[in-house]
CSV table of C-alpha atoms and ligand atoms in Angstrom, one decimal:
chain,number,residue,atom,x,y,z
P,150,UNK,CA,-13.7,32.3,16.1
P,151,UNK,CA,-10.3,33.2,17.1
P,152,UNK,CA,-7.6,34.8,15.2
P,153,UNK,CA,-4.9,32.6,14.9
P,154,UNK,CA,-1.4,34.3,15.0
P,155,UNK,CA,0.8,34.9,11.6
P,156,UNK,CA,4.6,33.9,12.3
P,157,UNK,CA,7.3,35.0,9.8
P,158,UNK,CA,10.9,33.6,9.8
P,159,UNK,CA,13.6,36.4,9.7
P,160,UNK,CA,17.3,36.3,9.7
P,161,UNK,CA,18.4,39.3,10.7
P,162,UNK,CA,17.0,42.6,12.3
P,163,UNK,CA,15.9,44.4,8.7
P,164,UNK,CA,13.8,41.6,7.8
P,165,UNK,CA,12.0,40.9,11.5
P,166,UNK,CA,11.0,45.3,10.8
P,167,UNK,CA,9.6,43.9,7.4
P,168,UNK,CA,7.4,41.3,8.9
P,169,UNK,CA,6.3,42.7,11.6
P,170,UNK,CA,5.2,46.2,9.0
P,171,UNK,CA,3.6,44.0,6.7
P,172,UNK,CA,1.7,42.1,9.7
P,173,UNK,CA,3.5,39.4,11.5
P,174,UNK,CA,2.3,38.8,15.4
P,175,UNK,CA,5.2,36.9,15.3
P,176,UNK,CA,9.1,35.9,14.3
P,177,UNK,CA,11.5,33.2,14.6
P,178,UNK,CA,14.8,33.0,13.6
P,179,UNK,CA,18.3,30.9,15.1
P,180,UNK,CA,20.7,31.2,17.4
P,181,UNK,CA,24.6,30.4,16.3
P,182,UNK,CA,25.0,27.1,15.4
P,183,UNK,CA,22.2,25.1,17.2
P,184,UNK,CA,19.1,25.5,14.8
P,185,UNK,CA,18.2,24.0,11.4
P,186,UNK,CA,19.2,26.9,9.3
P,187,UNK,CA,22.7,27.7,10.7
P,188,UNK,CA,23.7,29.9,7.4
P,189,UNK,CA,20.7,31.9,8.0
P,190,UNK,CA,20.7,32.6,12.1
P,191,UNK,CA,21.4,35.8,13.9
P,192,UNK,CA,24.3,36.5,16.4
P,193,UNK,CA,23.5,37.2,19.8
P,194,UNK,CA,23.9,41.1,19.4
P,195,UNK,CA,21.4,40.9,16.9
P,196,UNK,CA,18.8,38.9,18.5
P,197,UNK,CA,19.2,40.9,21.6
P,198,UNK,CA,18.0,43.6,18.8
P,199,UNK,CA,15.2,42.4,17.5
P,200,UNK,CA,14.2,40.8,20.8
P,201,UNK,CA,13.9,44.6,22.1
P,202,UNK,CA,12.3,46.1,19.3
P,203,UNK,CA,9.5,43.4,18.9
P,204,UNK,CA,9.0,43.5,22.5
P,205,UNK,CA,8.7,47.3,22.1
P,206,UNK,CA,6.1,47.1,20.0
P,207,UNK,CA,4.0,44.2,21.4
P,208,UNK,CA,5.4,41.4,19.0
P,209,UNK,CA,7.2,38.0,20.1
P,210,UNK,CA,10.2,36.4,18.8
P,211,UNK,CA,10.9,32.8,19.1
P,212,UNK,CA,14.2,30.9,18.7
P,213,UNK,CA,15.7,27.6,17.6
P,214,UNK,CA,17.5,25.2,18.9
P,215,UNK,CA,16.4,22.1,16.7
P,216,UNK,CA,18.8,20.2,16.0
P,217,UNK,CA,19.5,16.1,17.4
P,218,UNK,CA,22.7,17.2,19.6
P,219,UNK,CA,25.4,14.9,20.3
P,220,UNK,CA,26.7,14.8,24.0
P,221,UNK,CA,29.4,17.1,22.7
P,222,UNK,CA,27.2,20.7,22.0
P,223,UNK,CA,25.4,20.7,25.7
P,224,UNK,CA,28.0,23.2,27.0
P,225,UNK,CA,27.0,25.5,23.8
P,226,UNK,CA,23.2,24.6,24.4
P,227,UNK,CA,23.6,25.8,28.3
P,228,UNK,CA,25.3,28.5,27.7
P,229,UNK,CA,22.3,29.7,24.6
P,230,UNK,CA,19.3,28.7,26.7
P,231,UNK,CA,20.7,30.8,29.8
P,232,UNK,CA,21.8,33.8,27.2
P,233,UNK,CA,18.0,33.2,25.7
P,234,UNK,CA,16.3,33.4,29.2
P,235,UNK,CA,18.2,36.7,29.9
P,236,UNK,CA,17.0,38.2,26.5
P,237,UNK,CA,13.3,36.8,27.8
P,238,UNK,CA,12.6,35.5,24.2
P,239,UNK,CA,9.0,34.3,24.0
P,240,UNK,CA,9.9,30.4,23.3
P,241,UNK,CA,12.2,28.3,21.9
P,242,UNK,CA,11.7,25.9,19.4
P,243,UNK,CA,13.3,22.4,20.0
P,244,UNK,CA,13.1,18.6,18.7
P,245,UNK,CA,15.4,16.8,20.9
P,246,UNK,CA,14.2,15.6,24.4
P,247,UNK,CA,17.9,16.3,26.0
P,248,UNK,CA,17.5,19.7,25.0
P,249,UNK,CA,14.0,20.0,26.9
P,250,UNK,CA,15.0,18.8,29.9
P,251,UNK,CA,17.9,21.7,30.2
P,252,UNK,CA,15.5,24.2,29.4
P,253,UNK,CA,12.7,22.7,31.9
P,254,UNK,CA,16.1,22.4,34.3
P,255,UNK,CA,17.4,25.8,34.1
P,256,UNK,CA,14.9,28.2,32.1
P,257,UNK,CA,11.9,26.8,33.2
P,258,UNK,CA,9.6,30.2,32.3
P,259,UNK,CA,10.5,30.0,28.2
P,260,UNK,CA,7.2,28.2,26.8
P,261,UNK,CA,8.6,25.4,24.6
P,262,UNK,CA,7.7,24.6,21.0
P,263,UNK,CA,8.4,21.2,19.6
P,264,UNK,CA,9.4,21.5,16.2
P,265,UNK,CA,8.1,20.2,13.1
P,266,UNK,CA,11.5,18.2,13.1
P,267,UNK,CA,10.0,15.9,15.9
P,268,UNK,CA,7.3,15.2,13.5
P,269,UNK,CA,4.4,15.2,15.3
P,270,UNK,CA,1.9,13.1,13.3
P,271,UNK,CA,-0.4,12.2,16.0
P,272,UNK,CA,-2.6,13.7,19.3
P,273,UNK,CA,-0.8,10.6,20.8
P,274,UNK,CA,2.4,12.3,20.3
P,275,UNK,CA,1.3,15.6,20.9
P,276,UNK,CA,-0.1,14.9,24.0
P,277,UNK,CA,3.3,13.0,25.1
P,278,UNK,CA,4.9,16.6,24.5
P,279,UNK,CA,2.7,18.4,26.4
P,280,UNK,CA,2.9,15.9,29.4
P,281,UNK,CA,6.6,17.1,28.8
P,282,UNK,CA,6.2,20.6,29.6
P,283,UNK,CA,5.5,21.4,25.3
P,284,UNK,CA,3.3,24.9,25.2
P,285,UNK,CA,2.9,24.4,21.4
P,286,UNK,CA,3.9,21.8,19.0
P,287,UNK,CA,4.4,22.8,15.5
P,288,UNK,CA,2.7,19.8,13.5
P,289,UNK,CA,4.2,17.5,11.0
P,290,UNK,CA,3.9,19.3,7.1
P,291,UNK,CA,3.0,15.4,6.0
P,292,UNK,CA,-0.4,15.5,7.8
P,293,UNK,CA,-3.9,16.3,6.2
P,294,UNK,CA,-6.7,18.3,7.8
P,295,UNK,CA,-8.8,15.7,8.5
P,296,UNK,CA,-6.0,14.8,10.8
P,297,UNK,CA,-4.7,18.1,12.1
P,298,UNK,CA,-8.7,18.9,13.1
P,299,UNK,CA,-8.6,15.3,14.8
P,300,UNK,CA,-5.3,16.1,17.0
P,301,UNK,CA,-6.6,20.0,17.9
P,302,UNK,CA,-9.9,18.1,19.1
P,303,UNK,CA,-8.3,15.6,21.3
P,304,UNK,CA,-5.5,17.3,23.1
P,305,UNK,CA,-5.8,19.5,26.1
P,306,UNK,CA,-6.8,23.8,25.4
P,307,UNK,CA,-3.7,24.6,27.0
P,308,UNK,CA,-1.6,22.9,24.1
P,309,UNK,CA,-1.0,25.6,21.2
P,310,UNK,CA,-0.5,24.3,17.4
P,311,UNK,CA,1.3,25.5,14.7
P,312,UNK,CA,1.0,24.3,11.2
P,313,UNK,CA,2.7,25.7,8.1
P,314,UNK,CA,1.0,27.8,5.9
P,315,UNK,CA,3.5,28.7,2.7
P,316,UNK,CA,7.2,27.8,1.5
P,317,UNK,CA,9.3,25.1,0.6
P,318,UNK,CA,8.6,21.7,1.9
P,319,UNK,CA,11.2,18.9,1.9
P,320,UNK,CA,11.4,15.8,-0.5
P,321,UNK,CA,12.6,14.0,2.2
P,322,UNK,CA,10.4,13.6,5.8
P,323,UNK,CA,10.2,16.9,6.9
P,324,UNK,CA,14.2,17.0,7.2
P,325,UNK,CA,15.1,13.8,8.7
P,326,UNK,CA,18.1,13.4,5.4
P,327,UNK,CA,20.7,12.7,4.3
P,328,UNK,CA,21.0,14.0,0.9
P,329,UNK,CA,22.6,16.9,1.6
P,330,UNK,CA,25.1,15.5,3.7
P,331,UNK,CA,26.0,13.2,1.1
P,332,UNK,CA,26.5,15.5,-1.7
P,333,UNK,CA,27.9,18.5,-0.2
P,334,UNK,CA,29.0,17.3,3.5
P,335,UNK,CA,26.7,19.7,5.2
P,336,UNK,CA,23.8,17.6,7.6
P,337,UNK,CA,20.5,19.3,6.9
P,338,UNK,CA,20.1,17.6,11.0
P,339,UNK,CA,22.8,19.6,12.0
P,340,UNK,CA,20.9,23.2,10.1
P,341,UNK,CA,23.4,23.1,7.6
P,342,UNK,CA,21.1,21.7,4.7
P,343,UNK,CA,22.5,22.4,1.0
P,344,UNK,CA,19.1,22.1,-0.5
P,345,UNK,CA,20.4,19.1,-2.5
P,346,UNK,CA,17.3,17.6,-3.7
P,347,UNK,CA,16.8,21.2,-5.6
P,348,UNK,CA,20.0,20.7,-8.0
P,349,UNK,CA,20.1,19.2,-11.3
P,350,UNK,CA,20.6,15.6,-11.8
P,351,UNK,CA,21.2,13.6,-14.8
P,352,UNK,CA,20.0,10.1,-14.4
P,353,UNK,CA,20.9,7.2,-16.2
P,354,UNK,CA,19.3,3.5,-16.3
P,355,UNK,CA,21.7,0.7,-16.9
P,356,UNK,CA,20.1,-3.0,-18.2
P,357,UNK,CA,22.0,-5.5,-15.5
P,358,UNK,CA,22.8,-8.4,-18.0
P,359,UNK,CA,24.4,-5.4,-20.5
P,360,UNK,CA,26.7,-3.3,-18.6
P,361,UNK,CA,27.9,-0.3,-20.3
P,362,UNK,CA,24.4,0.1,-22.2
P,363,UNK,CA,23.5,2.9,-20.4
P,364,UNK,CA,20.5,5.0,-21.0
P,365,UNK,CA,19.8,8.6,-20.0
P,366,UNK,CA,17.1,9.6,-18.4
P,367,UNK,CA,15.6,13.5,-18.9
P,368,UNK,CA,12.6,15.6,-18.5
P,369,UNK,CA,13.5,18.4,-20.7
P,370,UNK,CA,16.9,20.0,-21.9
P,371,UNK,CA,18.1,21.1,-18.0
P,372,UNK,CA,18.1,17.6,-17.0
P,373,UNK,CA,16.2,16.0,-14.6
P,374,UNK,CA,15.2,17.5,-11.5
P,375,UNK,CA,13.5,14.4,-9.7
P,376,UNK,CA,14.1,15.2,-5.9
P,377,UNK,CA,12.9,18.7,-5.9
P,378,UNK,CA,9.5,20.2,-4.2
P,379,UNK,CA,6.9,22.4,-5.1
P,380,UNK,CA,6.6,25.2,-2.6
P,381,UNK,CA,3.6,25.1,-0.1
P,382,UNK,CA,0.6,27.4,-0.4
P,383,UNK,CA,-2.4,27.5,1.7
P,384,UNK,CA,-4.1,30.5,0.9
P,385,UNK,CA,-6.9,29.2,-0.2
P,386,UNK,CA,-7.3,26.8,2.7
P,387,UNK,CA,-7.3,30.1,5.2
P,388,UNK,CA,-11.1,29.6,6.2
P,389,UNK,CA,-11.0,25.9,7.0
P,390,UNK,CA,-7.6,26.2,8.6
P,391,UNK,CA,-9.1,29.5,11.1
P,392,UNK,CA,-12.5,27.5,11.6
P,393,UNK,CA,-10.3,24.6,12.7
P,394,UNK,CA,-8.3,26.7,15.6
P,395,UNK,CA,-5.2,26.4,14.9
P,396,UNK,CA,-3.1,28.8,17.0
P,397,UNK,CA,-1.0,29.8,14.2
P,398,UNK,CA,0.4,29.8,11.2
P,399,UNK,CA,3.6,29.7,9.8
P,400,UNK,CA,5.4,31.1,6.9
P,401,UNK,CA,8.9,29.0,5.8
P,402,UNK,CA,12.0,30.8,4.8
P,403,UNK,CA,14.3,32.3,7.0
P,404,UNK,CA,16.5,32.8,4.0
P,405,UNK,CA,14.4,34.6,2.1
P,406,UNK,CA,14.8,38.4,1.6
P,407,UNK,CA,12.8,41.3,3.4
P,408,UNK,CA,10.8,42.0,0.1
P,409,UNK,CA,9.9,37.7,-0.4
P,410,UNK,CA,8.5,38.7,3.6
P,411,UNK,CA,6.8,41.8,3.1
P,412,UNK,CA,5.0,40.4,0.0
P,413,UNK,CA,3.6,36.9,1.5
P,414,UNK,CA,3.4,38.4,4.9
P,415,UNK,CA,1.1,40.8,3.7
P,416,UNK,CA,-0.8,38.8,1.6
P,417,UNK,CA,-1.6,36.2,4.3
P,418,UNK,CA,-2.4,39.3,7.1
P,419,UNK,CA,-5.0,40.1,4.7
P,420,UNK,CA,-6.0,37.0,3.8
P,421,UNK,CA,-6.7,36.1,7.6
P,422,UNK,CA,-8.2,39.5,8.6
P,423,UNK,CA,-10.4,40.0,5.4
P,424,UNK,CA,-12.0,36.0,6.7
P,425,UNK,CA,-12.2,36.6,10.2
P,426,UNK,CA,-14.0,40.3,9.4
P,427,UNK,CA,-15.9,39.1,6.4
P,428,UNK,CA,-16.7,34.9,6.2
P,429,UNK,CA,-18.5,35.1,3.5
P,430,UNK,CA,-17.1,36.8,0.8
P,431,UNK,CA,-13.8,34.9,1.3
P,432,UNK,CA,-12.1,34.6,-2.0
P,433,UNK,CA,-8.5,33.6,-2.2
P,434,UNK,CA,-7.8,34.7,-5.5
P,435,UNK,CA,-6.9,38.3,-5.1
P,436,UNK,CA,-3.9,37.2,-2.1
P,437,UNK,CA,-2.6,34.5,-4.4
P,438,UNK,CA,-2.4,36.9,-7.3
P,439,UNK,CA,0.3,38.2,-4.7
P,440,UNK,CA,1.7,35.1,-3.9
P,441,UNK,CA,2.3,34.3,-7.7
P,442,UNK,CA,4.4,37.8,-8.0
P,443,UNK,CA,7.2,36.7,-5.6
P,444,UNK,CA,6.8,33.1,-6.4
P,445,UNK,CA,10.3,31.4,-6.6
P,446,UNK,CA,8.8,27.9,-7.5
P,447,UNK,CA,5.3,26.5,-8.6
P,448,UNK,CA,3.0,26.1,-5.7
P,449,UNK,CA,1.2,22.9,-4.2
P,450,UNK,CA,-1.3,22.1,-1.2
P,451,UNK,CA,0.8,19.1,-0.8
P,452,UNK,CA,-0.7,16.9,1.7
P,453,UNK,CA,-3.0,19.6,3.0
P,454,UNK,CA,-6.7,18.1,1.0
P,455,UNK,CA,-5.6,14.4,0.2
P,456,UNK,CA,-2.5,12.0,1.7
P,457,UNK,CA,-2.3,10.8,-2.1
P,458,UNK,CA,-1.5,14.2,-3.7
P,459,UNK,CA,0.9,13.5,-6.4
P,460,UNK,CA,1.6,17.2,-7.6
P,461,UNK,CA,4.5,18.5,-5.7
P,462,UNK,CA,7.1,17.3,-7.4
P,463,UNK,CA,8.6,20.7,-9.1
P,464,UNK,CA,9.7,18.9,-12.7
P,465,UNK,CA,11.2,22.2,-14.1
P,466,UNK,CA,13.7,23.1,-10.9
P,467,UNK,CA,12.3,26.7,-11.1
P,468,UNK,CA,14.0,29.0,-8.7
P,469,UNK,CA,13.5,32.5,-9.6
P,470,UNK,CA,10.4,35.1,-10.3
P,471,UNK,CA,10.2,35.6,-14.3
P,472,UNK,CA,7.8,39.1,-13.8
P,473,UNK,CA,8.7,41.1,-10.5
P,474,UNK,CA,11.5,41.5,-8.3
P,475,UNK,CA,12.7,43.6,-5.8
P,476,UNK,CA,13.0,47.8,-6.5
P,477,UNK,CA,13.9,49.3,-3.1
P,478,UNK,CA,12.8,50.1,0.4
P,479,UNK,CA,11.4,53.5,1.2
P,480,UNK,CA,14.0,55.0,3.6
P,481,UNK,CA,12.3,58.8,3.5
P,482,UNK,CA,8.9,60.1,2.5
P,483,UNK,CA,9.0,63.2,0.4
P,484,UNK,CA,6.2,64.9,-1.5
P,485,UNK,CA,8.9,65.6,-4.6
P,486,UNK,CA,11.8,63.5,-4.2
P,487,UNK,CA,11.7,60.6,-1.5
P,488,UNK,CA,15.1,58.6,-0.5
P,489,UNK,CA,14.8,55.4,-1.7
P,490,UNK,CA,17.6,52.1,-0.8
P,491,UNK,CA,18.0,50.2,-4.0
P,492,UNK,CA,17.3,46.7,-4.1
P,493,UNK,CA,18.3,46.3,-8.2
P,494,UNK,CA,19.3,48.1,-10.9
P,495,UNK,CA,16.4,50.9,-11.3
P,496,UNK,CA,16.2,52.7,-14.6
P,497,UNK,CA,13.6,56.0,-15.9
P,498,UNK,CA,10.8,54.4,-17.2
P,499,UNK,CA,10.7,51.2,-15.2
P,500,UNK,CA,7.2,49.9,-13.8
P,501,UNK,CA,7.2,50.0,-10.4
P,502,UNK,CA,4.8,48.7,-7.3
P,503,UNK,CA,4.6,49.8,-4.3
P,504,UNK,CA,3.4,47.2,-1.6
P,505,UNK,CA,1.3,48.5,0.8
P,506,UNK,CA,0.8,47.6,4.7
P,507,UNK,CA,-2.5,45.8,5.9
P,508,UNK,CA,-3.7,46.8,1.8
P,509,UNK,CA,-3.7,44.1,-1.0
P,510,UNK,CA,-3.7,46.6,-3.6
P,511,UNK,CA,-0.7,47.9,-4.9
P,512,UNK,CA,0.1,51.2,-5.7
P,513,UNK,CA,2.0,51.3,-9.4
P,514,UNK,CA,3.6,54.1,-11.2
P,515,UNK,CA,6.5,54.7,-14.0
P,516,UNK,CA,9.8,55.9,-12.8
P,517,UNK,CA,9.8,59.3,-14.6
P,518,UNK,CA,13.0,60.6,-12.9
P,519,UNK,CA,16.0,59.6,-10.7
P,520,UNK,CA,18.2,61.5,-9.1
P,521,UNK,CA,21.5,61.1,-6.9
P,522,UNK,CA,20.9,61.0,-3.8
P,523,UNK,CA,23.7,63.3,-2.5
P,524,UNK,CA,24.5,65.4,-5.5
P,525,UNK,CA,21.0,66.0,-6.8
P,526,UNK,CA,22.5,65.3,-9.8
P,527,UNK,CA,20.0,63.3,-12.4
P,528,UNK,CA,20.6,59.9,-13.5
P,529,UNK,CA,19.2,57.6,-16.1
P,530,UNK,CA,19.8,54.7,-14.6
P,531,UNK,CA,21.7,53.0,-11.0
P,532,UNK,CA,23.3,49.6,-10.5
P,533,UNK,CA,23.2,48.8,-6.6
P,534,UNK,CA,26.7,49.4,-5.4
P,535,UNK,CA,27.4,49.8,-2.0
P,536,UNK,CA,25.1,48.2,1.3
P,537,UNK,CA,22.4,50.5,1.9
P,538,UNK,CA,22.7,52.9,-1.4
P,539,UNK,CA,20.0,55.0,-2.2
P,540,UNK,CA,18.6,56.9,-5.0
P,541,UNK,CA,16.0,59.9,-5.2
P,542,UNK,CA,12.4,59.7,-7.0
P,543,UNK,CA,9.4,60.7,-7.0
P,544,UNK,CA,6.6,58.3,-5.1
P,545,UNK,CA,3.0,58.7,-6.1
P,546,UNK,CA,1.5,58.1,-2.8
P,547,UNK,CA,2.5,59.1,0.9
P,548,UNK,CA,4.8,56.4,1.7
P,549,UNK,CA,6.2,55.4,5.1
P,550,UNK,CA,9.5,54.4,5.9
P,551,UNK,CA,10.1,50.5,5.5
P,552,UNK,CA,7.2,50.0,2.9
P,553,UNK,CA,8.7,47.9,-0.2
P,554,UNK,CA,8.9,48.5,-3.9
P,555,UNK,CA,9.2,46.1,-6.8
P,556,UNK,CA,10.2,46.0,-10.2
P,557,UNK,CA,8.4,44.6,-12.8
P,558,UNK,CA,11.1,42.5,-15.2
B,274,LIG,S1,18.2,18.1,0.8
B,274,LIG,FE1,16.0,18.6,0.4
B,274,LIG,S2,14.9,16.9,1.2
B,274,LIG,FE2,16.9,16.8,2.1
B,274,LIG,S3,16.7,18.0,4.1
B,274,LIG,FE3,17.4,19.4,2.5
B,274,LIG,S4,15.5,20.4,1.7
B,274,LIG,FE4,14.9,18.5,2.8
C-alpha cells in the first residue's frame, strides 16, 4: 500500500516550521490577494522563505490561486504565476479554467491542482481536468467513499487525488456563497470569507395573515446558531481512506495557529504511520484523544460514511477549547533552565504538555519555577507582552527547538 502524503495549510513561515516538525510532507498557503483565504496568505518575501526552507529539507509547498477572476485581475495573475514559476513552487492550486490556461501558457512545468472550489464530484469531471493538463484534483468535501473509491478506480494513474481529512467544512457547497458577502461585504469567492454562517442569529417566524405576531425562534440562551458546521474528522476513517489510494490528505485551516498545526499534524502523522506499519492494531482512539484537546468545534464525518448524515450542524456555535490551550514554543534546550516563547499567560504550578514529534504521548509536568529570561530574576507568573517574549523553566525531558507546549485551563 502506499503512503499517502499529509498536507498542512500554513500562513506564514513559523507555522510551515510547525508542520513540517510535527510531520507534514506538505504545505499550502496563498499568494496576495488571488486565493480563498486572502486575510490569511503570505507576501512574496515570505513564500520565497518557506519555499527555500521546505525545499531544503525535502518538503513541497503548494500555492493558491482559486478564486473565479474577473477579466480585471489577469495582469495580477500573470505577474503571480511568473513570480511562482521563479520561486519553483511545487503546484498551484486553481478552480478557474482562465487561470489554467495562463499557467499551461506561460508556466507550463508547475503541476496543477484543481481545487475543491471546482467541486469535483465525479471521475467524469475529474477526467475532464486531467485532459486539461490537472496533475491532482483535490475532490469535492460533499462526496462519500463509496464515491471517491469509484472516481480513484476510473481515472488514469497519472491523476493524483486529494481529499480532506480534518477542519471546518462549509454550510454552504463547499464555498460557492453568498452569505458572507451579504452580511459583512467580503465574497468568501473572492477569499475574503467572514465565516458568516458561524455567527449568532436570532430567528423569528411571522404567521402571514397576522403581521406583527412574531415569534422567536432559539435553541438555547445564545440564540440560534442554524448555519454553522461541525468541524471534519477523519481519524478514524485513516485505514479505509490509505487502502483506497488516495494521494493525500489534507488538513483545513490556514488560519489556524502553529500549536492548532503541530497538534492535529501530529496526530494524523501518527495515525497514518502507526496503519501503514501496523494494519492491524489500528485503533483511532488514542490520535482523536489529541484531536479533542485542540478541538475548537464538535467534530463530524460529514458526508464521509453516508450522503444522509444529519449531524454536522454545530447547534451550540462552539469556538474555543474549554481544557487546553497554547503554553509556548521551546526556543532553547537546557538541562536546568530552557528558553521558552510564551504563547499565554504561564503561572508556577500550571499543568503543562509538551507535544512531542512523530510520538502520540505527551510529555506533562507542573511548572515549579519561572524565571526572567534576561534578568534571571524569578517570577510567579508572565502575561505575554511583546512578539516573541520568552520566559525560563525547567523542561522535564530533552526538548528540541520548535516542539510545542500547552496549557491545561
Ligand atoms: S459563510 Fe460559511 S458557508 Fe458561506 S462560504 Fe463562508 S464558511 Fe462557507
Amino acid at each position: 500500500m502506499n503512503k499517502p502524503e499529509l498536507l498542512a495549510p500554513a500562513g506564514s513561515l513559523e507555522k510551515a516550521k510547525a508542520a513540517f516538525l510535527y510531520g507534514a510532507d506538505a504545505i499550502y498557503c496563498g499568494t496576495g490577494s488571488l486565493s480563498l483565504r486572502s486575510r490569511a496568505d503570505v507576501d512574496d518575501d515570505e513564500l520565497a522563505k518557506v519555499i527555500e526552507y521546505a525545499h531544503s529539507i525535502g518538503k513541497k509547498v503548494y500555492t493558491t490561486i482559486n478564486i473565479y477572476a474577473p477579466d480585471t485581475v489577469y495582469e495580477d495573475i500573470i505577474k503571480q504565476v511568473k513570480m511562482l514559476n521563479k520561486l519553483a513552487v511545487d503546484a498551484i492550486i486553481v478552480s478557474d479554467g482562465g487561470i489554467i490556461d495562463i499557467i499551461n501558457d506561460i508556466a507550463p512545468d508547475i503541476p496543477i491542482h484543481i481545487s475543491t472550489q471546482a467541486n469535483t464530484l465525479s471521475a467524469h469531471s475529474a477526467n475532464f481536468w486531467y485532459k486539461n493538463g490537472a496533475k491532482r484534483v483535490i475532490l469535492s468535501r460533499e462526496m462519500n467513499k463509496s464515491e471517491i473509491k469509484y472516481l480513484i478506480d476510473n481515472t488514469p494513474q497519472g491523476l493524483e487525488t486529494e481529499i480532506f481529512i480534518h477542519g471546518a467544512i462549509c454550510w454552504a457547497y463547499s464555498g460557492r456563497c453568498y452569505l458572507s458577502d451579504f452580511m459583512a461585504s467580503r465574497n468568501a469567492n473572492l477569499g475574503d470569507c467572514a465565516q458568516s454562517c458561524r455567527w449568532e442569529y436570532n430567528m423569528y417566524i411571522e404567521e402571514k395573515n397576522n403581521p406583527g405576531n412574531i415569534m422567536p425562534i432559539d435553541e438555547d440562551k445564545n440564540g440560534t446558531y442554524v448555519l454553522s458546521s461541525k468541524d471534519l474528522c477523519l481519524i478514524k476513517r485513516i485505514p479505509e481512506i490509505v487502502e483506497m489510494g488516495v494521494t493525500s490528505l489534507k488538513i483545513e485551516g490556514r488560519l489556524k495557529s502553529a500549536y492548532y498545526l503541530a497538534s492535529v499534524v501530529n496526530a494524523y502523522r501518527n495515525a497514518i504511520d502507526d496503519y501503514i506499519d501496523n494494519p492491524e492494531n489500528y485503533d483511532y482512539k488514542k490520535y482523536m484523544n489529541e484531536l479533542e484537546k485542540v478541538k475548537t468545534r464538535e467534530l463530524t464525518e460529514f458526508f464521509f460514511n453516508d450522503k444522509n448524515n444529519k449531524d454536522f450542524q454545530e447547534f451550540e456555535g462552539k469556538q474555543y477549547n474549554p481544557n487546553y490551550e497554547f503554553g509556548g514554543i521551546v526556543e532553547e534546550y537546557n538541562e536546568n533552565k530552557s528558553t521558552v516563547k510564551i504563547g499565554n499567560r504561564l503561572q508556577v504550578g500550571d499543568k503543562m504538555e509538551i507535544v512531542i514529534p512523530n510520538k502520540i504521548k505527551v510529555e506533562k509536568f507542573t511548572i515549579n519555577k519561572l524565571w526572567d529570561s534576561e534578568t534571571d530574576e524569578e517570577l510567579e507568573y508572565i502575561n505575554p507582552g511583546r512578539l516573541g517574549q520568552t520566559v525560563k523553566m525547567h523542561l522535564p525531558i530533552k526538548s528540541e527547538n520548535g516542539w510545542v507546549i500547552r496549557r491545561k485551563k
